[in-house]
Amino acid sequence: MIIALDGPAASGKGTLAKRIADHFGFHHLDTGLLYRAIARDVRAIDGSLDNVDDTSKAARNLDQSTLDDPTLRHPGLGNAASVVAQVPSVRAILLEFQLKFASQAPGAVLDGRDIGTIVCPEADVKLFIVADTKVRAERRFLELEKRGEAVTREQILETITERDKRDMERADSPMKPAADALLLDTTKLGIDETFDAAIELIKRKIGQPGAQRY
Ligand code: C5P
């Protein structure tokens, strides 16, 4: 069983994906971390984020045991990751890893930008998580403020907008909902409400009895 969760920056899909995976006892992969890790590794060798050789080498040498490195969540790396993510050979190298991850029993939840369209087009359930840009920026701001990061609301809004644009407009695997994705708008929903709504959508999709209309 594969559950694909896609959506723009700071839409809350990472937190949601982890909760869904825990709920069903499935494996979870935040695929954004792969691109973030490559950006980190390219920077570490003073490489260039849009250079095919530098980025492909970092993708081939990616040490999966470093994916829990907390610095990967740093806001600056999100933007750098979206530059790296434009390189087709990087995407091709990461695709193999993601496919292997997705095939694990009893199931896997993957979140990213192209899971429902490119990585797992045969996923059993595809959710595309959206929320008003200002609301996403505010949530991300509060999260970073809590972690003691020196950022402003304006900076966050600007980076998120720029990143979404780059992710939507790139030639290879742009961010978009799969034709059969279920849209979940979390603009007015809290974390628990979002989780409940997602579980309802999943139950309905896989035809479990007792699912209510959301
Ligand atoms: O999800 P997160 O914000 O950590 O992703 C960082 C960047 O990695 C995204 O802005 C996007 O450019 C890239 N990405 C991608 N495809 C994925 C996951 C992330 O292109 N499946």
Coordinates of C-alpha atoms and ligand atoms in Angstrom, one line a residue:
M1 CA 0.0 0.0 0.0
I2 CA 1.4 3.4 -1.0
I3 CA 0.1 6.8 0.1
A4 CA 1.4 9.8 -1.8
L5 CA 1.2 13.3 -0.3
D6 CA 2.2 16.2 -2.4
G7 CA 1.9 20.0 -1.9
P8 CA 3.7 23.3 -1.7
A9 CA 6.2 24.5 0.8
A10 CA 5.0 24.7 4.4
S11 CA 1.6 23.1 3.6
G12 CA 2.1 20.8 6.6
K13 CA 2.3 17.7 4.5
G14 CA 5.4 16.4 6.3
T15 CA 3.8 16.4 9.8
L16 CA 0.7 15.0 8.3
A17 CA 2.5 12.2 6.4
K18 CA 4.3 11.1 9.5
R19 CA 1.1 10.9 11.5
I20 CA -0.6 9.0 8.7
A21 CA 2.3 6.5 8.6
D22 CA 2.3 6.1 12.4
H23 CA -1.5 5.5 12.3
F24 CA -1.3 2.7 9.7
G25 CA 2.1 1.4 10.9
F26 CA 3.7 2.3 7.5
H27 CA 7.1 3.6 6.7
H28 CA 7.5 7.3 6.0
L29 CA 9.8 9.2 3.7
D30 CA 10.0 13.0 3.6
T31 CA 11.5 13.2 0.1
G32 CA 12.2 16.9 0.5
L33 CA 15.0 15.8 2.9
L34 CA 16.8 14.1 0.0
Y35 CA 17.0 17.3 -2.0
R36 CA 17.9 19.3 1.1
A37 CA 20.7 16.8 1.9
I38 CA 22.1 17.1 -1.6
A39 CA 22.1 20.9 -1.3
R40 CA 23.9 20.6 2.0
D41 CA 26.5 18.3 0.5
V42 CA 27.1 20.5 -2.6
R43 CA 27.6 23.5 -0.4
A44 CA 30.0 21.6 1.8
I45 CA 32.3 21.1 -1.2
D46 CA 31.8 24.7 -2.4
G47 CA 30.0 23.3 -5.4
S48 CA 27.4 25.0 -7.4
L49 CA 23.7 24.2 -6.8
D50 CA 22.7 24.2 -10.4
N51 CA 25.8 22.4 -11.7
V52 CA 25.0 19.0 -13.1
D53 CA 28.3 17.4 -12.2
D54 CA 28.4 18.7 -8.6
T55 CA 24.8 17.9 -7.8
S56 CA 24.8 14.5 -9.5
K57 CA 27.9 13.4 -7.7
A58 CA 26.3 14.5 -4.4
A59 CA 23.2 12.6 -5.3
R60 CA 25.1 9.4 -6.1
N61 CA 27.2 9.7 -2.9
L62 CA 24.2 10.6 -0.6
D63 CA 24.6 9.0 2.8
Q64 CA 21.1 8.0 3.8
S65 CA 22.1 7.9 7.5
T66 CA 22.5 11.7 7.5
L67 CA 18.8 12.3 6.6
D68 CA 18.0 12.9 10.2
D69 CA 20.5 15.7 10.4
P70 CA 18.4 18.6 12.1
T71 CA 20.2 21.2 10.0
L72 CA 18.4 19.9 7.0
R73 CA 15.3 21.7 8.2
H74 CA 17.0 25.1 8.1
P75 CA 14.9 27.5 6.0
G76 CA 17.8 28.5 3.8
L77 CA 18.2 24.9 2.7
G78 CA 14.7 24.7 1.4
N79 CA 15.4 27.3 -1.3
A80 CA 18.8 25.7 -2.1
A81 CA 17.1 22.3 -2.4
S82 CA 14.6 23.7 -5.0
V83 CA 17.5 24.8 -7.2
V84 CA 19.1 21.3 -6.9
A85 CA 15.7 19.8 -7.6
Q86 CA 15.7 21.3 -11.1
V87 CA 18.5 19.1 -12.3
P88 CA 17.1 16.0 -14.1
S89 CA 20.0 13.7 -13.4
V90 CA 19.6 14.4 -9.6
R91 CA 15.9 13.5 -9.9
A92 CA 16.7 10.3 -11.8
I93 CA 19.2 9.2 -9.1
L94 CA 16.8 9.9 -6.3
L95 CA 13.9 8.2 -8.1
E96 CA 15.5 4.8 -7.6
F97 CA 15.9 5.3 -3.9
Q98 CA 12.3 6.5 -3.6
L99 CA 10.9 3.6 -5.6
K100 CA 12.7 1.1 -3.4
F101 CA 11.5 2.8 -0.3
A102 CA 7.9 2.9 -1.5
S103 CA 7.9 -0.9 -2.2
Q104 CA 8.4 -1.8 1.5
A105 CA 5.8 -3.9 3.3
P106 CA 3.3 -3.3 4.8
G107 CA 3.1 0.1 3.2
A108 CA 4.7 3.5 2.8
V109 CA 3.8 7.1 3.0
L110 CA 5.9 9.4 0.9
D111 CA 5.6 13.2 0.8
G112 CA 7.0 15.6 -1.7
R113 CA 6.1 17.4 -4.9
D114 CA 6.0 14.7 -7.6
I115 CA 5.1 11.5 -5.6
G116 CA 1.6 11.1 -7.1
T117 CA 2.7 12.1 -10.6
I118 CA 6.2 10.7 -11.2
V119 CA 7.5 8.6 -8.3
C120 CA 4.4 6.5 -7.5
P121 CA 1.8 7.1 -10.2
E122 CA 0.2 3.8 -9.1
A123 CA -0.1 4.9 -5.4
D124 CA -3.3 3.6 -3.7
V125 CA -4.1 7.1 -2.4
K126 CA -2.9 10.5 -3.5
L127 CA -3.5 13.6 -1.5
F128 CA -2.5 17.0 -2.6
I129 CA -2.3 19.4 0.4
V130 CA -2.9 23.1 -0.2
A131 CA -3.4 26.1 2.0
D132 CA -3.5 29.8 1.5
T133 CA 0.1 31.2 1.0
K134 CA -0.2 33.7 3.8
V135 CA -1.4 31.0 6.2
R136 CA 1.4 28.7 5.2
A137 CA 3.9 31.5 5.7
E138 CA 2.5 32.4 9.1
R139 CA 2.6 28.7 10.3
R140 CA 6.3 28.5 9.1
F141 CA 7.1 31.8 10.8
L142 CA 5.7 30.6 14.2
E143 CA 7.5 27.3 13.9
L144 CA 10.9 29.0 13.2
E145 CA 10.3 31.7 15.8
K146 CA 9.8 29.0 18.4
R147 CA 13.1 27.4 17.3
G148 CA 14.8 30.8 17.9
E149 CA 15.5 31.5 14.2
A150 CA 15.9 35.2 13.4
V151 CA 13.3 35.5 10.5
T152 CA 10.5 37.9 9.6
R153 CA 7.1 37.1 8.3
E154 CA 7.9 39.0 5.1
Q155 CA 11.1 37.0 4.5
I156 CA 9.2 33.7 4.9
L157 CA 6.4 34.8 2.6
E158 CA 8.9 35.8 0.0
T159 CA 10.9 32.6 0.1
I160 CA 7.9 30.4 0.1
T161 CA 6.4 32.2 -2.9
E162 CA 9.7 32.1 -4.8
R163 CA 10.2 28.4 -4.0
D164 CA 6.6 27.4 -5.1
K165 CA 7.0 29.3 -8.3
R166 CA 10.3 27.4 -9.1
D167 CA 8.8 24.1 -8.1
M168 CA 5.7 24.6 -10.3
E169 CA 7.6 26.0 -13.3
R170 CA 10.5 23.6 -13.6
A171 CA 10.6 21.4 -16.7
D172 CA 11.3 18.1 -15.0
S173 CA 8.6 16.7 -12.6
P174 CA 7.0 20.1 -11.7
M175 CA 4.8 20.2 -8.6
K176 CA 1.2 19.6 -9.6
P177 CA -1.7 17.5 -8.4
A178 CA -2.0 14.1 -10.2
A179 CA -5.2 13.8 -12.1
D180 CA -6.6 11.4 -9.6
A181 CA -5.3 13.2 -6.5
L182 CA -7.7 14.3 -3.7
L183 CA -7.3 17.9 -2.7
L184 CA -7.2 18.8 0.9
D185 CA -7.3 22.5 1.8
T186 CA -5.9 23.0 5.3
T187 CA -6.2 26.8 5.3
K188 CA -8.9 26.7 8.0
L189 CA -7.9 23.4 9.7
G190 CA -5.7 22.8 12.7
I191 CA -3.3 19.9 12.8
D192 CA -5.8 17.4 14.3
E193 CA -8.6 18.5 12.0
T194 CA -6.2 18.0 9.0
F195 CA -5.3 14.6 10.2
D196 CA -8.9 13.5 10.7
A197 CA -9.9 14.9 7.3
A198 CA -6.9 13.0 5.6
I199 CA -7.8 9.7 7.3
E200 CA -11.4 10.1 6.1
L201 CA -10.3 10.7 2.6
I202 CA -7.9 7.7 2.7
K203 CA -10.6 5.4 4.2
R204 CA -13.1 6.5 1.5
K205 CA -10.6 6.0 -1.2
I206 CA -9.6 2.5 -0.1
G207 CA -13.2 1.7 0.5
Q208 CA -13.1 0.9 4.1
P209 CA -16.6 0.6 5.7
G210 CA -17.6 3.3 8.1
A211 CA -15.9 6.2 6.3
Q212 CA -17.9 9.4 6.5
R213 CA -18.1 12.0 3.8
Y214 CA -15.7 14.8 4.5
Ligands
C5P1 O1 9.5 19.5 1.2 P1 10.7 20.4 1.3 O2 10.3 21.8 1.5 O3 11.6 19.9 2.3 O4 11.4 20.3 -0.1 C1 12.5 21.1 -0.4 C2 12.6 21.2 -1.9 O5 12.9 19.9 -2.5 C3 11.3 21.6 -2.6 O6 11.1 23.0 -2.6 C4 11.4 21.0 -4.0 O7 12.1 21.9 -4.9 C5 12.3 19.8 -3.8 N1 11.5 18.6 -3.8 C6 11.2 18.1 -5.0 N2 10.5 16.9 -5.1 C7 10.1 16.2 -4.1 C8 10.4 16.8 -2.8 C9 11.1 18.0 -2.7 O8 11.5 18.6 -6.1 N3 9.5 15.1 -4.2

